[in-house]
DNA sequence: ATGAAAGCGCTAACAG
DNA sequence: CTGTTAGCGCTTTCAT
């Protein structure tokens, strides 16, 4: 029976048919080390190490022999020892508030895949937007001797956390707290100014904004964009129609319900975070508000699900793929000790995907 | 000027105002080691090490003194050295085909957060559903001396990859290839049988199925569930109305378009993967097929975006949160060397969330 | 081209 | 309680 058939026959069984076979390896339970290989071959550890590292100072034939023996014995190098001795580092730390967020999972995906090519591994850490957790996560990452760090900082990063980062190579991602000379960000302010202008151009006068708290760098910038454009238009952002909240679906849902249940309703709603958008869109649907006839709606985030909403949602879409590519590029050069990294703090443009959730306001509400 | 104000004043500037301050730390660029602290305090490295590890065999007052000195000097332990010497392992490997998939990002999130509490760090690796990448990723994880491994295996895991896993503690997640006696899976077959029954009960006779390739364990199971129920009903699954594809949005979109462009159209479409569902739902909208009047639609995945679709999508929802919790629980016990882990291979129930995308077939197409 | 020996930073074993 | 010594598994001088 070939292994393919054997596989096909058993692979979906719930019973653990392999347990006995797996549990009894031919060689010792303790992993085989270089010294073991050296003894078995009657060589010195130095020679074996060199052969395994493809050093050219080992006779080709012997090197091949050593490698095939290592393979046969199931030798797997201990990177901890290797790193310790050779002072090389193979880890990259990736610290984000929340990996379920597409901005971060796309970046993590790109980084992990790409860095693996050059022998690096990604250590994932989640801050949950909590400065305390952020501190301990960063400490742990530094303890793991990371070669570089990708960080989306929390709103209230503590001074001691900043101190911790002294001497580390960090690149900021998606958010900034002025930690590094490298950052990959989105041109949030411009994007939200454009979205606001889009609504103004359609004739909206009463525009509500639900966004993230001002202390997050991108929350700050998005709000600034909305404010700026509204100020230009001479309207200004009505505090009563502004909600600044933590970026969660629940907060989006609840604040949208609250905002839209009042006696007067804005003619347009602009939402400044993907999680908040998810919640707000759900609230709008649940409340039976007809979009765009009764109200225009602009959301933020991945544009895919905006297509599925009825009618298609006008969406501010951050260039997640490009941002991921860019941060991967920077961190890979950084850990390679590359001198002239040709990027500093970059802001990539967001796109305003206009769909059918935005339209001219109904006449009776056009005035405010 | 206190640091808070200093922060607030500069934090959003794009110019790198901190670079000089950050680049010139007070102490040496080389990180401070235990031996440095020991010299500075006139103590032995052993005592310092013990104090730093909160061993109770150091006089409390002295220990406190050592710790505060370490803190002052910005000491950060080198975990590589610590692990090497003490034979403890602090890493957990997490290997998935794709971290953008919610099933995996939710699990990664839960694991990283929870394991961090007990001092573990998650190394993230992406296989991209490629058996070669899977092999090298697993090798790298083992080289990093992981204490445990969470794996969603590819469809065609190679025998040498299986051999590599010998002696490692692994728990399978979401997919299985019979690697371990621990697995956290979804009861896929039952879920899809139920979804199929739901359609049959509504009176559908011509049901199309778009799912993932049969060699993936969950693709296999979902298909089996559909087949079983259709066989029970005496209908059987029409090969012409069955598409088995890799789990990508693009494949879902294209296959749905192809399937639904034919001369005769099924009265119901069942989609067996979240990415495929995304694509299929988009295709259905684009083609202007009216759901559920012209066709019923059942999708798979996160139920959130199904709420936003018009009309609400009937969705097979895997219990991602529960699965994440469960796998986290298992792996944490596993790496702690906990003996009697009270779970083996568990299958959690999926839920069929019935919304408005499924209804009785229009009379003219009820017959097939 | 190969081997002997030192040592990365840390903790564990053994003294005292 | 504290110090001395050894050594985790590996790479890297420095010899030969």
XYZ file of C-alpha atoms (C1' of nucleotides) in Angstrom:
768
model
C 0.000 0.000 0.000
C 1.580 3.277 -0.988
C 1.481 6.164 1.378
C -1.036 8.055 -0.698
C -3.615 5.324 -0.412
C -2.822 4.808 3.237
C -3.413 8.484 3.752
C -6.629 8.549 1.821
C -7.958 5.620 3.751
C -7.418 7.077 7.181
C -7.074 10.740 6.999
C -10.615 11.605 7.925
C -11.077 9.125 10.715
C -11.608 10.621 14.060
C -9.934 7.775 15.804
C -6.289 8.380 16.302
C -4.983 5.608 14.130
C -1.489 6.999 14.018
C -0.835 7.485 17.664
C 1.175 4.362 18.210
C 3.266 4.775 15.114
C 3.943 8.385 15.872
C 4.785 7.841 19.489
C 7.594 5.372 18.880
C 10.299 6.932 16.767
C 13.332 4.902 15.856
C 15.793 7.235 17.410
C 15.921 8.635 20.878
C 13.279 11.052 22.102
C 15.898 13.712 22.816
C 16.655 15.560 19.624
C 19.905 14.771 17.877
C 22.604 17.380 18.201
C 25.652 18.248 16.194
C 27.842 16.463 18.717
C 25.867 13.271 18.114
C 26.387 13.479 14.389
C 30.063 14.225 14.910
C 30.553 11.169 17.105
C 28.665 8.913 14.729
C 30.817 10.071 11.837
C 34.099 10.245 13.716
C 34.435 13.935 12.981
C 34.711 17.087 15.012
C 31.700 19.213 15.784
C 33.318 22.095 13.974
C 33.417 20.214 10.701
C 29.860 19.059 11.027
C 28.675 22.547 11.860
C 30.519 23.934 8.862
C 29.073 21.328 6.535
C 25.570 21.999 7.797
C 26.058 25.690 7.211
C 27.286 25.083 3.682
C 30.663 26.524 4.457
C 32.981 26.028 1.495
C 35.838 25.131 3.755
C 34.681 21.531 3.938
C 35.634 19.043 1.247
C 32.582 18.849 -0.991
C 32.286 15.106 -0.818
C 32.577 15.010 2.956
C 30.117 17.844 3.328
C 27.587 15.969 1.260
C 28.128 12.875 3.356
C 27.592 14.832 6.554
C 24.440 16.447 5.285
C 22.917 13.210 4.161
C 23.727 11.612 7.496
C 22.124 14.550 9.287
C 19.059 14.199 7.137
C 18.860 10.469 7.786
C 19.094 11.033 11.522
C 16.405 13.682 11.424
C 18.701 16.406 12.643
C 17.018 19.751 13.186
C 19.167 22.684 14.214
C 18.555 24.498 17.467
C 18.174 28.100 16.443
C 18.329 29.353 19.985
C 21.846 28.060 20.396
C 22.800 29.198 16.947
C 21.495 32.692 17.519
C 23.062 32.948 20.914
C 26.481 32.042 19.661
C 26.486 33.718 16.284
C 24.695 36.856 17.468
C 22.295 36.598 14.581
C 18.596 37.189 15.055
C 15.848 35.506 13.107
C 12.722 36.886 14.670
C 10.640 39.843 13.711
C 8.042 41.083 16.165
C 4.615 42.131 14.996
C 2.554 44.006 17.556
C -0.978 45.048 16.719
C -4.100 45.867 18.687
C -6.092 43.112 17.080
C -5.220 40.630 14.358
C -8.816 40.154 13.236
C -8.653 43.566 11.680
C -7.957 43.145 7.970
C -5.364 45.897 7.918
C -3.250 43.842 10.291
C -3.993 40.337 9.118
C -3.089 41.244 5.561
C 0.162 42.774 6.740
C 0.930 39.826 8.999
C 0.283 37.476 6.134
C 2.553 39.353 3.764
C 5.319 39.710 6.322
C 5.260 36.143 7.528
C 5.336 34.786 3.998
C 7.971 37.082 2.668
C 10.269 37.082 5.666
C 10.182 33.309 5.765
C 12.028 33.359 2.454
C 14.970 35.014 4.121
C 14.810 32.803 7.179
C 12.940 35.102 9.488
C 9.986 34.189 11.624
C 7.204 36.446 12.815
C 6.307 36.597 16.472
C 2.769 37.826 16.775
C 1.713 39.891 19.768
C -1.620 41.500 20.499
C -1.980 44.630 22.571
C -5.767 44.753 22.606
C -5.256 48.536 22.623
C -4.165 48.260 26.243
C -0.971 50.176 27.054
C -0.074 47.715 29.821
C -0.342 44.705 27.560
C 1.519 46.627 24.918
C 4.352 47.189 27.328
C 4.692 43.592 28.398
C 4.297 42.343 24.832
C 7.092 44.589 23.626
C 9.273 43.548 26.492
C 8.735 39.912 25.636
C 9.513 40.567 22.006
C 12.760 42.266 22.890
C 13.604 39.400 25.236
C 13.141 37.108 22.253
C 15.900 39.128 20.586
C 13.878 40.287 17.626
C 15.842 41.749 14.756
C 13.066 44.178 14.030
C 9.684 45.279 15.209
C 6.505 46.242 13.403
C 4.250 48.169 15.727
C 0.795 49.687 15.580
C 1.006 51.673 18.812
C -1.852 52.147 21.241
C -3.274 55.566 21.858
C -1.643 55.980 25.243
C 1.748 54.361 24.952
C 3.579 54.898 28.224
C 6.937 56.661 28.479
C 8.490 53.515 29.873
C 7.369 51.644 26.779
C 9.081 54.248 24.659
C 12.208 53.788 26.721
C 12.004 50.058 26.170
C 12.181 50.589 22.445
C 15.490 52.426 22.664
C 17.962 50.636 20.497
C 15.367 48.507 18.706
C 14.697 48.742 15.011
C 11.060 49.603 14.710
C 8.747 50.525 11.917
C 5.331 51.879 12.728
C 2.371 50.522 10.879
C -1.036 52.034 10.268
C -0.778 54.188 13.362
C 2.002 56.365 14.606
C 3.225 57.610 17.937
C 6.426 59.106 16.612
C 8.444 56.032 17.555
C 10.579 55.571 14.520
C 11.864 57.220 11.448
C 10.137 54.466 9.513
C 6.388 54.303 9.254
C 3.827 53.048 6.792
C 0.627 54.954 7.139
C -2.452 55.817 5.225
C -3.180 59.376 4.139
C -6.171 59.406 6.445
C -6.777 63.086 6.603
C -6.840 63.525 2.854
C -9.079 60.484 2.473
C -11.661 61.751 4.913
C -11.477 65.246 3.538
C -12.261 63.774 0.135
C -15.132 61.704 1.491
C -16.523 64.792 3.189
C -16.164 66.822 0.039
C -18.009 64.116 -1.848
C -20.945 64.547 0.506
C -20.771 68.322 0.363
C -20.686 68.224 -3.412
C -23.853 66.180 -3.383
C -25.464 68.977 -1.436
C -25.393 67.606 2.090
C -25.404 70.185 4.827
C -26.014 68.057 7.886
C -23.277 65.475 8.093
C -22.774 63.186 11.088
C -19.447 61.558 11.880
C -18.807 58.430 13.917
C -15.105 57.828 14.369
C -12.487 56.525 16.707
C -11.161 58.365 19.663
C -9.028 61.365 18.910
C -5.994 59.999 20.742
C -5.381 57.327 18.132
C -3.255 58.831 15.416
C -5.528 57.730 12.608
C -8.661 58.644 14.516
C -7.177 62.079 14.972
C -6.311 62.402 11.312
C -9.653 61.220 10.013
C -11.460 63.646 12.246
C -9.114 66.401 11.164
C -9.932 65.670 7.530
C -13.648 65.880 8.142
C -13.253 69.037 10.208
C -11.046 70.741 7.689
C -13.368 70.164 4.772
C -16.432 71.120 6.731
C -14.705 74.265 7.924
C -13.791 75.118 4.335
C -17.416 74.740 3.433
C -18.344 77.100 6.217
C -20.496 74.522 7.953
C -18.322 73.056 10.663
C -18.824 69.735 12.374
C -21.769 69.733 14.747
C -20.634 68.292 18.107
C -24.084 66.787 18.540
C -23.556 64.777 15.397
C -20.087 63.614 16.267
C -19.278 60.447 18.160
C -15.739 59.403 19.016
C -15.452 55.857 20.320
C -13.200 52.830 20.624
C -13.010 50.933 17.326
C -15.444 48.082 17.960
C -18.425 46.776 16.033
C -20.577 47.102 19.130
C -19.720 50.742 19.636
C -20.508 51.423 16.000
C -23.862 49.750 16.281
C -24.882 51.447 19.486
C -23.703 54.897 18.595
C -25.393 54.747 15.204
C -28.658 53.692 16.805
C -28.413 56.474 19.347
C -27.430 59.062 16.805
C -30.142 58.141 14.322
C -32.948 57.777 16.832
C -33.043 61.453 17.662
C -35.814 63.782 16.518
C -33.759 65.214 13.685
C -31.570 63.059 11.570
C -28.480 63.981 9.566
C -28.761 63.737 5.805
C -25.478 61.851 5.646
C -23.466 59.632 7.956
C -19.729 59.187 7.627
C -18.064 56.425 9.622
C -14.359 56.440 10.365
C -13.267 52.885 11.193
C -13.930 49.467 9.748
C -15.323 47.992 12.935
C -17.481 51.012 13.580
C -18.680 50.814 9.971
C -19.735 47.223 10.369
C -21.828 48.113 13.385
C -23.234 51.306 11.936
C -24.260 49.580 8.703
C -26.043 46.928 10.710
C -27.844 49.548 12.765
C -28.964 51.419 9.663
C -30.362 48.238 8.171
C -32.095 47.262 11.360
C -33.678 50.647 11.766
C -35.050 50.361 8.254
C -33.524 53.623 7.164
C -33.579 53.700 3.411
C -30.199 54.413 1.906
C -29.541 56.674 0.068
C -33.069 58.143 -0.139
C -33.435 58.897 3.535
C -29.753 59.178 4.335
C -26.422 58.849 2.592
C -23.834 56.548 4.131
C -20.059 56.459 3.746
C -18.097 53.739 5.493
C -14.473 52.886 5.962
C -12.652 49.626 5.463
C -12.298 46.719 3.153
C -14.298 47.422 0.066
C -15.406 43.824 -0.451
C -18.338 43.695 1.862
C -19.446 47.128 0.801
C -20.243 45.541 -2.537
C -22.623 43.126 -0.938
C -24.577 45.661 0.992
C -27.720 46.843 -0.716
C -27.234 49.345 -2.194
C -23.471 49.181 -2.710
C -21.692 51.157 -0.034
C -19.562 54.156 -0.785
C -16.354 53.246 0.985
C -13.094 54.841 1.999
C -10.688 52.023 1.259
C -7.210 51.966 2.695
C -4.637 50.309 0.441
C -4.019 47.382 2.766
C -2.146 45.322 0.212
C 0.189 48.137 -0.671
C 0.728 49.001 2.950
C 1.547 45.385 3.691
C 4.003 45.224 0.817
C 5.645 48.421 1.901
C 6.073 47.517 5.541
C 7.400 44.117 4.569
C 9.916 45.746 2.308
C 11.083 48.133 5.007
C 11.388 45.571 7.742
C 13.230 43.139 5.538
C 15.807 45.764 4.639
C 15.973 46.875 8.227
C 16.789 43.477 9.666
C 19.253 42.828 6.883
C 21.179 45.836 8.147
C 20.553 47.520 4.859
C 21.890 51.036 5.012
C 19.948 53.368 2.786
C 16.354 52.348 3.126
C 14.632 54.467 0.528
C 11.550 55.092 2.622
C 11.021 57.112 5.728
C 7.557 57.832 6.950
C 5.278 57.133 4.029
C 1.613 57.762 3.634
C -0.220 55.816 1.003
C -3.345 57.219 -0.564
C -6.724 55.813 0.336
C -9.320 55.401 -2.349
C -12.895 56.647 -2.245
C -14.995 53.962 -3.893
C -18.248 55.642 -4.785
C -21.198 53.278 -4.879
C -24.887 53.808 -4.503
C -25.188 54.587 -0.807
C -24.491 58.262 -1.434
C -26.793 60.565 -3.355
C -28.247 64.057 -3.283
C -30.178 64.608 -0.091
C -33.953 64.460 -0.207
C -35.204 68.005 -0.627
C -36.822 68.336 2.791
C -33.611 67.501 4.618
C -31.188 69.216 2.270
C -31.250 72.314 4.387
C -29.966 70.660 7.558
C 7.497 70.278 30.153
C 6.233 66.929 31.302
C 6.411 63.956 29.030
C 2.662 63.892 28.486
C 2.604 67.372 27.051
C 5.744 66.736 25.060
C 4.061 63.699 23.632
C 0.848 65.441 22.794
C 2.701 68.200 21.067
C 4.664 66.018 18.711
C 2.984 62.746 18.340
C 1.341 63.399 15.013
C 4.204 65.148 13.314
C 5.574 63.414 10.325
C 9.016 64.771 10.870
C 11.114 62.500 12.977
C 11.542 64.810 15.901
C 12.692 62.075 18.229
C 15.422 60.552 16.172
C 18.304 62.247 17.887
C 17.015 61.688 21.384
C 16.269 58.050 20.715
C 19.521 57.347 18.984
C 21.708 58.407 21.909
C 20.883 56.286 24.933
C 22.736 56.955 28.167
C 24.122 53.482 28.446
C 26.073 51.467 25.970
C 24.461 50.276 22.738
C 25.159 46.645 23.636
C 22.392 45.409 25.883
C 23.176 45.053 29.559
C 23.664 41.494 30.765
C 23.437 39.834 34.109
C 27.204 39.878 34.442
C 27.158 43.642 34.060
C 24.636 44.045 36.829
C 26.607 41.656 39.004
C 29.820 43.630 38.569
C 28.116 46.934 39.215
C 26.623 45.609 42.439
C 29.632 43.581 43.564
C 27.601 40.361 43.519
C 27.788 37.052 41.713
C 25.834 36.401 38.558
C 24.008 33.578 40.292
C 22.576 35.866 42.930
C 21.503 38.406 40.373
C 19.919 35.707 38.239
C 18.066 34.330 41.219
C 16.794 37.744 42.235
C 15.614 38.442 38.724
C 13.763 35.139 38.684
C 12.117 35.901 42.001
C 13.760 32.957 43.661
C 13.017 33.052 47.371
C 16.554 32.067 48.176
C 17.701 35.661 47.977
C 17.343 37.995 50.916
C 14.233 40.011 50.187
C 15.906 43.355 50.660
C 18.843 42.460 48.456
C 16.552 41.022 45.796
C 14.598 44.243 45.707
C 17.806 46.212 45.396
C 18.969 44.036 42.516
C 15.663 44.311 40.710
C 15.534 48.041 41.030
C 19.079 48.344 39.781
C 18.225 46.108 36.827
C 15.234 48.236 36.061
C 17.269 51.413 36.288
C 19.861 50.011 33.924
C 17.179 48.910 31.480
C 18.043 45.257 31.778
C 16.044 42.966 29.503
C 16.629 39.237 29.777
C 17.859 37.244 26.818
C 15.301 34.479 26.466
C 17.367 32.572 23.983
C 20.102 32.033 26.529
C 17.610 31.372 29.253
C 15.767 28.768 27.221
C 18.923 27.127 26.066
C 20.239 26.675 29.536
C 17.063 25.926 31.429
C 15.569 23.745 28.712
C 12.321 25.638 28.902
C 10.470 26.664 25.782
C 8.339 29.747 25.444
C 7.203 29.577 21.864
C 4.088 28.139 20.374
C 3.940 27.713 16.617
C 0.803 28.564 14.690
C 0.723 27.327 11.113
C -2.233 28.164 8.923
C -2.842 28.443 5.198
C -3.846 32.062 5.412
C -4.207 34.398 8.370
C -6.718 36.640 6.638
C -9.299 33.918 7.070
C -11.400 34.750 10.107
C -11.274 31.208 11.431
C -7.533 31.559 11.804
C -7.217 35.176 12.770
C -9.693 34.732 15.593
C -7.792 31.707 16.831
C -4.441 33.459 16.499
C -5.809 36.392 18.425
C -7.141 34.245 21.241
C -3.993 32.162 21.451
C -1.559 35.034 21.359
C -3.464 36.930 24.035
C -4.041 34.036 26.341
C -0.673 32.382 25.994
C 1.043 35.702 26.655
C -0.392 35.520 30.170
C 1.628 32.418 30.839
C 4.734 33.791 29.179
C 4.375 32.139 25.800
C 4.766 33.804 22.460
C 3.136 32.836 19.207
C 5.233 32.327 16.103
C 3.023 32.766 13.095
C 3.700 30.811 9.921
C 1.725 30.744 6.692
C 1.631 27.754 4.399
C -0.436 29.316 1.644
C -1.813 25.807 1.204
C 1.490 24.795 -0.352
C 2.929 21.533 0.998
C 6.500 22.688 0.347
C 6.064 25.909 2.281
C 4.292 23.948 4.951
C 7.299 21.703 5.286
C 9.841 24.463 5.578
C 7.629 26.460 7.910
C 7.248 23.515 10.255
C 10.942 22.860 10.155
C 11.655 26.448 11.095
C 9.160 26.288 13.921
C 10.782 23.181 15.312
C 14.184 24.811 14.980
C 12.813 27.633 17.092
C 12.175 25.003 19.767
C 8.450 25.506 20.013
C 6.775 23.951 23.021
C 3.682 23.225 20.995
C 2.252 23.544 17.548
C -1.175 24.487 16.247
C -1.554 23.322 12.684
C -4.186 23.563 9.971
C -2.627 21.068 7.560
C -2.604 21.422 3.806
C -4.452 18.939 1.656
C -1.324 17.151 0.498
C 0.995 17.129 3.478
C 4.090 15.169 2.515
C 5.281 12.076 4.382
C 8.530 13.822 5.249
C 6.520 16.586 6.874
C 4.734 14.004 8.960
C 8.103 12.580 9.964
C 9.274 16.052 10.959
C 6.424 16.284 13.437
C 7.527 13.164 15.275
C 8.054 14.049 18.870
C 6.361 17.442 18.650
C 3.233 18.326 20.556
C 0.696 19.261 17.965
C -2.961 20.068 17.953
C -4.795 20.228 14.673
C -7.101 23.120 14.067
C -10.042 23.458 11.700
C -8.622 20.817 9.365
C -7.220 17.415 10.086
C -4.725 15.095 8.498
C -4.648 12.656 11.375
C -1.522 14.232 12.839
C -2.353 14.309 16.480
C -4.621 12.939 19.091
C -5.707 16.505 19.706
C -7.816 18.366 17.219
C -10.393 21.122 17.285
C -12.711 20.807 14.354
C -16.112 21.853 13.247
C -18.866 19.299 12.700
C -18.837 20.123 9.025
C -20.724 17.152 7.726
C -23.637 17.571 10.086
C -23.745 21.287 9.385
C -23.955 20.854 5.645
C -26.400 18.013 5.952
C -28.597 20.344 7.970
C -28.247 23.148 5.467
C -29.161 20.744 2.689
C -32.143 19.473 4.622
C -33.254 23.041 5.147
C -33.342 23.487 1.378
C -35.043 20.166 0.805
C -37.662 20.985 3.404
C -38.418 24.169 1.554
C -39.141 22.070 -1.486
C -35.954 22.496 -3.495
C -35.178 19.707 -5.895
C -32.335 21.202 -7.894
C -29.562 22.186 -5.542
C -26.136 23.317 -6.702
C -23.044 23.104 -4.517
C -19.859 25.117 -4.749
C -17.263 23.895 -2.286
C -13.597 23.391 -1.705
C -11.558 20.587 -3.110
C -12.288 17.174 -1.715
C -8.737 16.599 -0.485
C -9.088 19.183 2.257
C -10.592 17.498 5.268
C -13.316 20.036 5.742
C -14.055 20.254 2.040
C -14.477 16.512 2.076
C -16.776 16.591 5.061
C -18.962 19.381 3.803
C -19.414 17.629 0.505
C -20.190 14.388 2.318
C -22.902 16.119 4.325
C -24.541 17.494 1.214
C -24.261 14.147 -0.559
C -25.641 12.201 2.342
C -28.719 14.324 2.745
C -29.381 14.474 -0.955
C -29.026 10.712 -1.174
C -31.471 10.312 1.697
C -33.894 12.456 -0.202
C -33.478 10.247 -3.234
C -32.220 13.123 -5.366
C -28.457 12.838 -5.315
C -26.022 15.612 -6.128
C -25.906 16.439 -9.806
C -22.248 16.500 -10.942
C -23.120 19.264 -13.359
C -24.182 21.418 -10.479
C -21.180 20.702 -8.329
C -17.966 22.715 -8.344
C -14.987 21.874 -6.157
C -12.312 24.556 -6.071
C -9.541 26.097 -4.047
C -10.940 28.344 -1.307
C -10.515 31.783 -2.838
C -12.919 34.643 -3.395
C -12.002 34.704 -7.064
C -12.815 31.045 -7.585
C -16.146 31.535 -5.866
C -16.996 34.457 -8.074
C -15.997 32.799 -11.302
C -17.548 29.441 -10.625
C -20.816 31.009 -9.527
C -20.938 33.081 -12.692
C -20.237 30.040 -14.807
C -22.685 27.866 -12.973
C -25.506 30.377 -13.051
C -25.042 31.460 -16.648
C -26.161 28.123 -18.026
C -29.495 27.555 -19.744
C -31.076 25.975 -16.696
C -30.433 27.320 -13.264
C -30.635 25.522 -9.923
C -33.381 26.622 -7.570
C -30.890 26.813 -4.721
C -27.164 27.375 -4.358
C -25.182 26.158 -1.371
C -21.633 27.411 -0.932
C -19.125 25.570 1.231
C -16.353 27.994 2.185
C -16.218 31.557 3.404
C -14.023 32.826 0.601
C -16.079 31.040 -2.008
C -19.226 32.475 -0.428
C -17.905 35.986 -0.660
C -17.256 35.530 -4.352
C -20.478 33.698 -5.082
C -22.563 36.309 -3.284
C -20.905 39.004 -5.305
C -21.573 37.127 -8.545
C -25.226 36.639 -7.668
C -25.637 40.329 -6.991
C -23.830 41.313 -10.136
C -25.907 38.998 -12.278
C -29.022 40.588 -10.854
C -30.452 37.282 -9.731
C -33.203 38.026 -7.269
C -32.783 36.161 -3.993
C -34.773 34.286 -2.798
C -37.472 34.650 -5.491
C -35.368 33.401 -8.354
C -32.950 31.335 -6.329
C -32.250 30.480 -2.716
C -28.735 31.004 -1.410
C -26.937 29.475 1.568
C -23.419 30.598 2.369
C -20.748 29.617 4.819
C -18.687 31.748 7.132
C -18.848 34.586 9.556
C -22.454 35.500 10.030
C -21.813 39.214 10.362
C -21.656 40.167 6.738
C -24.586 37.917 5.945
C -26.665 40.355 7.962
C -25.702 43.193 5.706
C -26.513 41.486 2.472
C -29.962 42.192 1.128
C -31.872 40.065 1.924
C -30.135 38.658 4.990
C -28.139 35.592 4.031
C -28.896 32.183 5.432
C -25.500 31.176 6.720
C -23.731 28.118 8.038
C -21.710 29.650 10.830
C -18.769 27.839 12.329
C -18.255 28.610 16.011
C -14.954 30.379 15.515
C -14.863 31.875 18.969
C -15.503 28.559 20.655
C -13.004 26.821 18.452
C -10.425 29.446 19.302
C -11.106 29.090 22.991
C -10.873 25.349 22.792
C -7.625 25.192 20.882
C -6.111 27.768 23.192
C -7.121 25.698 26.159
C -5.620 22.548 24.701
C -2.353 24.068 23.646
C -1.873 25.814 26.952
C -2.329 22.569 28.833
C -0.153 20.788 26.350
C 2.828 23.073 26.700
C 2.428 23.121 30.453
C 3.017 19.385 30.372
C -0.429 18.877 31.766
C -1.194 15.185 31.847
C -4.873 14.502 31.471
C -6.055 16.913 28.857
C -9.805 16.399 28.894
C -10.191 16.753 25.156
C -9.134 14.585 22.284
C -10.448 15.255 18.849
C -13.431 17.501 19.322
C -15.968 18.650 16.809
C -17.943 21.720 17.677
C -21.373 22.226 16.200
C -21.922 24.754 13.473
C -25.058 26.826 13.508
C -27.457 27.335 10.642
C -28.560 30.929 10.808
C -31.704 31.107 8.722
C -32.290 34.506 7.184
C -34.231 35.643 4.185
C -32.109 34.330 1.335
C -33.825 30.953 1.471
C -37.486 30.373 0.641
C -39.751 27.968 -1.204
C -38.755 27.715 -4.836
C -40.808 29.578 -7.414
C -43.391 27.133 -8.753
C -41.975 26.873 -12.266
C -38.553 25.771 -11.046
C -39.694 23.676 -8.108
C -39.622 20.580 -10.237
C -35.901 20.810 -11.035
C 40.654 21.153 5.052
C 40.021 19.712 9.775
C 40.260 19.839 14.935
C 40.687 21.882 19.727
C 39.057 25.144 22.601
C 36.621 29.143 23.899
C 32.406 31.272 24.898
C 27.364 33.530 23.496
C 24.100 34.759 28.252
C 22.042 32.366 31.160
C 20.547 28.874 35.040
C 21.463 24.701 37.849
C 24.312 21.938 40.816
C 27.027 21.991 44.364
C 29.608 24.164 47.942
C 30.013 26.803 51.752
C 21.509 32.845 51.801
C 25.519 33.571 48.465
C 29.349 32.231 45.423
C 31.879 29.001 42.292
C 31.756 26.054 38.580
C 29.873 23.760 34.809
C 27.515 23.582 30.551
C 22.825 24.161 27.377
C 24.044 23.546 21.575
C 26.036 25.983 18.680
C 29.672 28.900 15.911
C 34.080 30.793 15.717
C 38.780 31.942 16.426
C 43.115 29.816 16.349
C 45.894 26.148 15.534
C 47.623 22.543 12.674
